[in-house]
PDB file of C-alpha atoms in Angstrom:
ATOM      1  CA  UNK A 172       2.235  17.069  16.437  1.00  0.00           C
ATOM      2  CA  UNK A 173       1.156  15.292  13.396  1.00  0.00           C
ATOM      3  CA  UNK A 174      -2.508  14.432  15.139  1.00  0.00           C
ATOM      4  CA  UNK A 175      -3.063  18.209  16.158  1.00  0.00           C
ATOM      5  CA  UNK A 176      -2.380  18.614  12.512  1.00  0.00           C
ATOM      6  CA  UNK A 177      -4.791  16.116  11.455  1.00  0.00           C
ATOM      7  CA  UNK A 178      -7.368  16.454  14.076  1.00  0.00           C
ATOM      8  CA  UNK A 179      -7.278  19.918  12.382  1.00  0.00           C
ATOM      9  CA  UNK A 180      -6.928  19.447   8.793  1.00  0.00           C
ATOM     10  CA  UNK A 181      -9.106  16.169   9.495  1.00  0.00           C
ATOM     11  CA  UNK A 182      -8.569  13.390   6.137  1.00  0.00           C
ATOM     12  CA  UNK A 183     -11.210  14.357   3.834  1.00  0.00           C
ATOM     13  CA  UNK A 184     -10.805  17.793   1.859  1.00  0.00           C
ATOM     14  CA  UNK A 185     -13.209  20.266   1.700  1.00  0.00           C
ATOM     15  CA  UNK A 186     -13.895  22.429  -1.989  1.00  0.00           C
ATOM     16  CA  UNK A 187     -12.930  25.976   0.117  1.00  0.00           C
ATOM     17  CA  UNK A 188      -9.623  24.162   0.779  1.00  0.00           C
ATOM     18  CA  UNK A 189      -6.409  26.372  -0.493  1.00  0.00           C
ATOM     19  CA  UNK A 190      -3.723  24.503  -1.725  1.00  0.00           C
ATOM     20  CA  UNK A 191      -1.498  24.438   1.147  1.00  0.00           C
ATOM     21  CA  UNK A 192      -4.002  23.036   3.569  1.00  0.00           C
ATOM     22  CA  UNK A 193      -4.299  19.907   0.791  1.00  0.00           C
ATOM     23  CA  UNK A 194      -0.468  19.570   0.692  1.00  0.00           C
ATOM     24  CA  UNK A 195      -0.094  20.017   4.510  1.00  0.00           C
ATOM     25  CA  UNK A 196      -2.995  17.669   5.045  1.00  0.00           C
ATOM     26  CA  UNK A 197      -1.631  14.842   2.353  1.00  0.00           C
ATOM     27  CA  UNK A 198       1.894  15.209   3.835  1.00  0.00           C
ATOM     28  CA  UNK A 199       0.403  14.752   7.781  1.00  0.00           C
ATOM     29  CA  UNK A 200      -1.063  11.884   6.618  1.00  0.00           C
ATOM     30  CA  UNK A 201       1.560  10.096   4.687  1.00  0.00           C
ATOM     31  CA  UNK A 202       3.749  10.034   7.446  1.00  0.00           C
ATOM     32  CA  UNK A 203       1.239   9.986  10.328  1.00  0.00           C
ATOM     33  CA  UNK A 204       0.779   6.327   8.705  1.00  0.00           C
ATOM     34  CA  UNK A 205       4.316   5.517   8.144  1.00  0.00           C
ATOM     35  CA  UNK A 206       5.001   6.320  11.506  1.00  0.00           C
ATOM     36  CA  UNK A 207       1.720   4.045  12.541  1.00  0.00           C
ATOM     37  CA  UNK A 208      -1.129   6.385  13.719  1.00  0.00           C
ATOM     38  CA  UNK A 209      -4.201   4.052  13.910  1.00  0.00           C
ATOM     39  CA  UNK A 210      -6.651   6.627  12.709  1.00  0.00           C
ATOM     40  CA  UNK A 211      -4.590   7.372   9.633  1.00  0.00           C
ATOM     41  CA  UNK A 212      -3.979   3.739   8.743  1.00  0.00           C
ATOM     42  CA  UNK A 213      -7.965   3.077   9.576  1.00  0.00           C
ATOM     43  CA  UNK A 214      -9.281   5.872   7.614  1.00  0.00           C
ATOM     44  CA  UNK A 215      -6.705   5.172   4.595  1.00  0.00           C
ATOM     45  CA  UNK A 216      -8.102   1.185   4.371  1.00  0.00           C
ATOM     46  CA  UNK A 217     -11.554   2.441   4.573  1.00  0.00           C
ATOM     47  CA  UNK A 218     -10.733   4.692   1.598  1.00  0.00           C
ATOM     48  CA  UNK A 219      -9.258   1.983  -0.445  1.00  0.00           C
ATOM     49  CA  UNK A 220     -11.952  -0.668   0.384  1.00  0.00           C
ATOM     50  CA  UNK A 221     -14.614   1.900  -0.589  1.00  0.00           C
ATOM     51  CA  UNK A 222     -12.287   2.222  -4.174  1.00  0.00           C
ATOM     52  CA  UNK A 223     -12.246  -1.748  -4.607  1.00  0.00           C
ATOM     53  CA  UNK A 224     -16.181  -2.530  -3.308  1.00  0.00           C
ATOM     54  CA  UNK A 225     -18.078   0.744  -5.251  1.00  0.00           C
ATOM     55  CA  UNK A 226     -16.824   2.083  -8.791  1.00  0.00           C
ATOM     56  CA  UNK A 227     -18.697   5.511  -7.970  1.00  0.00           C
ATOM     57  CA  UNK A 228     -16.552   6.077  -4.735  1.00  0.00           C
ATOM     58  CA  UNK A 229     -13.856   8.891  -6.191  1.00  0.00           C
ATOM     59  CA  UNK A 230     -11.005  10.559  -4.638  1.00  0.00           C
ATOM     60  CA  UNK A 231      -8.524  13.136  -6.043  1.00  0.00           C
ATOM     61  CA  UNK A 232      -5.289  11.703  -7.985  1.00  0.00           C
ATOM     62  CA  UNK A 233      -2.840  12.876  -5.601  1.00  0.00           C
ATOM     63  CA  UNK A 234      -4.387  10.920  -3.181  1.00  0.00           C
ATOM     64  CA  UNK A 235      -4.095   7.337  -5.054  1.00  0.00           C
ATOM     65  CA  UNK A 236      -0.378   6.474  -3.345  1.00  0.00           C
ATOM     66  CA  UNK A 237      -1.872   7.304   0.054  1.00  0.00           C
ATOM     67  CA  UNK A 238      -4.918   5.258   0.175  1.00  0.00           C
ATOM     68  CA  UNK A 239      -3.626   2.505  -1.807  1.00  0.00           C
ATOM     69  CA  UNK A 240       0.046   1.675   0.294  1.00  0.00           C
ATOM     70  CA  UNK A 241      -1.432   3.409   3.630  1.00  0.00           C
ATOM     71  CA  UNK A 242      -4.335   1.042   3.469  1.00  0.00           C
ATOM     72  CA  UNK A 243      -2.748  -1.813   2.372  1.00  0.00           C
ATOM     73  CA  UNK A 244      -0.901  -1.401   5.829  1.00  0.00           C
ATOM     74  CA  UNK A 245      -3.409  -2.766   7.375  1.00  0.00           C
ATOM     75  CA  UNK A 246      -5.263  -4.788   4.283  1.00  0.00           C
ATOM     76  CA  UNK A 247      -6.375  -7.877   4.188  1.00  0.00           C
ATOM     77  CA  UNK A 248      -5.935 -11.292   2.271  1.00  0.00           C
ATOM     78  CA  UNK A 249      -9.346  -9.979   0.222  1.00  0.00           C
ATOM     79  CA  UNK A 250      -8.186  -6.802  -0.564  1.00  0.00           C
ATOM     80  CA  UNK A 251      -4.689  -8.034  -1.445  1.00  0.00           C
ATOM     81  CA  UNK A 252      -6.363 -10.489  -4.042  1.00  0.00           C
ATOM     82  CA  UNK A 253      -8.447  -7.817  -5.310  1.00  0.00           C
ATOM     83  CA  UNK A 254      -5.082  -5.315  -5.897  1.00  0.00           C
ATOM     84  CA  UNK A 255      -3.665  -8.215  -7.790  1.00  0.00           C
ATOM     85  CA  UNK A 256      -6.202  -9.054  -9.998  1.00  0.00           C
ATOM     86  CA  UNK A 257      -5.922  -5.415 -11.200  1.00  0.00           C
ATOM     87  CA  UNK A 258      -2.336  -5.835 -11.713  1.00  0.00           C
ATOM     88  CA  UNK A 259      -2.639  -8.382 -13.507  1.00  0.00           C
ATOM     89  CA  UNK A 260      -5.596  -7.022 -16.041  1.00  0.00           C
ATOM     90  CA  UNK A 261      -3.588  -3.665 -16.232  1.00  0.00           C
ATOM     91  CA  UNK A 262       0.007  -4.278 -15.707  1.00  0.00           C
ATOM     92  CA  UNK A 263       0.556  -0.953 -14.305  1.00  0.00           C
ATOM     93  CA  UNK A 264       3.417  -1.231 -11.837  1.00  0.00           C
ATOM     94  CA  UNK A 265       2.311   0.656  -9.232  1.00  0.00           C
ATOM     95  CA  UNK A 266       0.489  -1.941  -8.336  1.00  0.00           C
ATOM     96  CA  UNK A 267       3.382  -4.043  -7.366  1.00  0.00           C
ATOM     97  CA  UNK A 268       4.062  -1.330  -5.026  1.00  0.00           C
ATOM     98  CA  UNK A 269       1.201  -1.203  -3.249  1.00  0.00           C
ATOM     99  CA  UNK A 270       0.982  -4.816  -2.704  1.00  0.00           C
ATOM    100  CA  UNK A 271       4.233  -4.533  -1.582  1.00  0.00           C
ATOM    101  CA  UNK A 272       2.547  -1.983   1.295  1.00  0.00           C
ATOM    102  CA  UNK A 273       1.206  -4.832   3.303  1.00  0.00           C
ATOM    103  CA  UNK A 274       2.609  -5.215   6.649  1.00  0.00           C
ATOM    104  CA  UNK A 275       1.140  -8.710   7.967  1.00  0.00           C
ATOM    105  CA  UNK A 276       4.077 -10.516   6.806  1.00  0.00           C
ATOM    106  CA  UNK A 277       1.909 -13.664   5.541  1.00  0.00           C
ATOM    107  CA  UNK A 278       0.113 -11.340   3.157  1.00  0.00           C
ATOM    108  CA  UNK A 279       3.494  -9.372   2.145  1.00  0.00           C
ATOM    109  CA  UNK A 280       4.886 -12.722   0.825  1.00  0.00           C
ATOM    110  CA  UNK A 281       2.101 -14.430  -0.277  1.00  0.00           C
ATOM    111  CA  UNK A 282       1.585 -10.966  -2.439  1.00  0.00           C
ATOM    112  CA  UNK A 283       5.563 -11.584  -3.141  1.00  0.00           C
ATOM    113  CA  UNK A 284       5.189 -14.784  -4.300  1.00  0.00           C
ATOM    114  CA  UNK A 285       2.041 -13.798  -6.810  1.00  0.00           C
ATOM    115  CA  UNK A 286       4.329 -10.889  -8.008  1.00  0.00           C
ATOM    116  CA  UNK A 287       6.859 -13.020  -8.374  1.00  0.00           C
ATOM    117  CA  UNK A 288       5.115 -15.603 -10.532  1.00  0.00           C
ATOM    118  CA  UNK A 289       3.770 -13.069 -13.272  1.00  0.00           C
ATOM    119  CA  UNK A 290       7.135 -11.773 -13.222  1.00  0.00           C
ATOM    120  CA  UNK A 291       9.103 -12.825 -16.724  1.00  0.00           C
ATOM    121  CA  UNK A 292      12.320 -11.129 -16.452  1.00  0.00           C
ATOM    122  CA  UNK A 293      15.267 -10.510 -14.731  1.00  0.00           C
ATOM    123  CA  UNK A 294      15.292  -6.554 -14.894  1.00  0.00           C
ATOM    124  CA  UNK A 295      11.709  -7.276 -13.022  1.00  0.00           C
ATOM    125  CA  UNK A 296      12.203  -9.572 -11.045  1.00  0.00           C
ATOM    126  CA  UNK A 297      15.119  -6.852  -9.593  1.00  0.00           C
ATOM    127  CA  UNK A 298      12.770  -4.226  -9.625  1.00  0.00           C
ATOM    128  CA  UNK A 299      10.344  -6.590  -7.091  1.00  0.00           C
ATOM    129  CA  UNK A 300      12.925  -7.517  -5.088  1.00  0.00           C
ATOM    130  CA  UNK A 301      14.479  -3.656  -4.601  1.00  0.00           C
ATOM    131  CA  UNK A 302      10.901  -2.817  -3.385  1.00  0.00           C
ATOM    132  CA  UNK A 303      10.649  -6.061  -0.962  1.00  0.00           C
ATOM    133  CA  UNK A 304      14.072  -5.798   0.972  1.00  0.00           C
ATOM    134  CA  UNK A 305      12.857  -2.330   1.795  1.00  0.00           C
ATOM    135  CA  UNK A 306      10.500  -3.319   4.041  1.00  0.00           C
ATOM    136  CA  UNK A 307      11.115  -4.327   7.682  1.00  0.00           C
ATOM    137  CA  UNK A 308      11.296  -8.338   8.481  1.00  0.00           C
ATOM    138  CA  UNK A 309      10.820  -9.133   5.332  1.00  0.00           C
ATOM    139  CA  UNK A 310      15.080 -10.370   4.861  1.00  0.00           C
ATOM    140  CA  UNK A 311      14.230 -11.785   8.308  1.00  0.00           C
ATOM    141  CA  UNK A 312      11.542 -13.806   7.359  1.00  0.00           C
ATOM    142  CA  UNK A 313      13.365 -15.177   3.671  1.00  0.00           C
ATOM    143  CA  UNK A 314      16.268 -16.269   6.305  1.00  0.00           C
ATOM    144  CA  UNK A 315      13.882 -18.138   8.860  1.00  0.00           C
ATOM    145  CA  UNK A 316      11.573 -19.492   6.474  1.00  0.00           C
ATOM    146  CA  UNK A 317      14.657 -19.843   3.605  1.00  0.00           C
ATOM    147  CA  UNK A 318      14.007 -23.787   2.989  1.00  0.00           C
ATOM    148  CA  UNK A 319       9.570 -23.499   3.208  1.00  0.00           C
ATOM    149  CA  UNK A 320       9.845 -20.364   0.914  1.00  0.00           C
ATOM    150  CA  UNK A 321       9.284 -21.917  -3.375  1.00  0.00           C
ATOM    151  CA  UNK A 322      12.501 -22.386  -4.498  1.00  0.00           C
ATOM    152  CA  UNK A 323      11.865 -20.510  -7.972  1.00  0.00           C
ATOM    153  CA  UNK A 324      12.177 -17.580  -6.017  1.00  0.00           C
TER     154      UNK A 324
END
């Protein structure tokens, strides 16, 4: 169902778009990625390589949580370093989140453990972990890899 949608409503809007046809197509494609379309995850780390690599490459605002977590699904060690360094020049904590978005499980920690280090106090450090256990294998991979895994964690 969700592909008809989006094979429809396609990823990119169009100016003549009415405002339902940008919420339906936004909504298709936040959980056509969740629940793993290819396309949707493809298209959404295009987007956010395009944001990283070229300052002129724009997008509307409501489409910033979409490109960022959807294509940090499928993002690499690169584009996880590149999200970080912006954290860490802005602070904004959205960032954290998307970071968090990865779902190669090397790059989820290794973005957990970054987090983790420019992360002063306890109320934060909460905040990270809330967002981490969330995600699928992630308690599974603490437990298996509990005595390789920095113990300041």
């Amino acid at each position: 169902m969700l592909n008809g949608i989006l094979q429809e409503l396609e990823f990119v809007e169009k100016d003549d778009d009415d405002n339902m046809s940008k919420a339906l197509r936004l909504l298709a494609a936040r959980w056509a990625c969740k629940l793993g379309h290819i396309q949707c995850r493809v298209t959404a780390m295009s987007s956010l390589l395009s944001n990283l690599t070229d300052p002129k490459f724009k997008f509307q605002p409501w489409w910033k949580d979409w490109i960022y977590c959807a294509g940090m699904m499928m993002g690499t060690e690169s584009m996880s370093n590149r999200l970080f360094e912006i954290y860490n020049n802005t602070k904004d904590v959205n960032y954290k989140k998307y970071l968090c978005c990865a779902e190669d499980i090397e790059i989820l920690m290794q973005n957990v453990a970054n987090l983790w280090s420019f992360t002063p106090t306890q109320d934060e450090r909460m905040h990270l972990n809330r967002i981490i256990t969330k995600k699928l294998g992630v308690v599974e991979y603490i437990i298996e890899n509990y005595f390789e895994i920095h113990h300041s964690w």
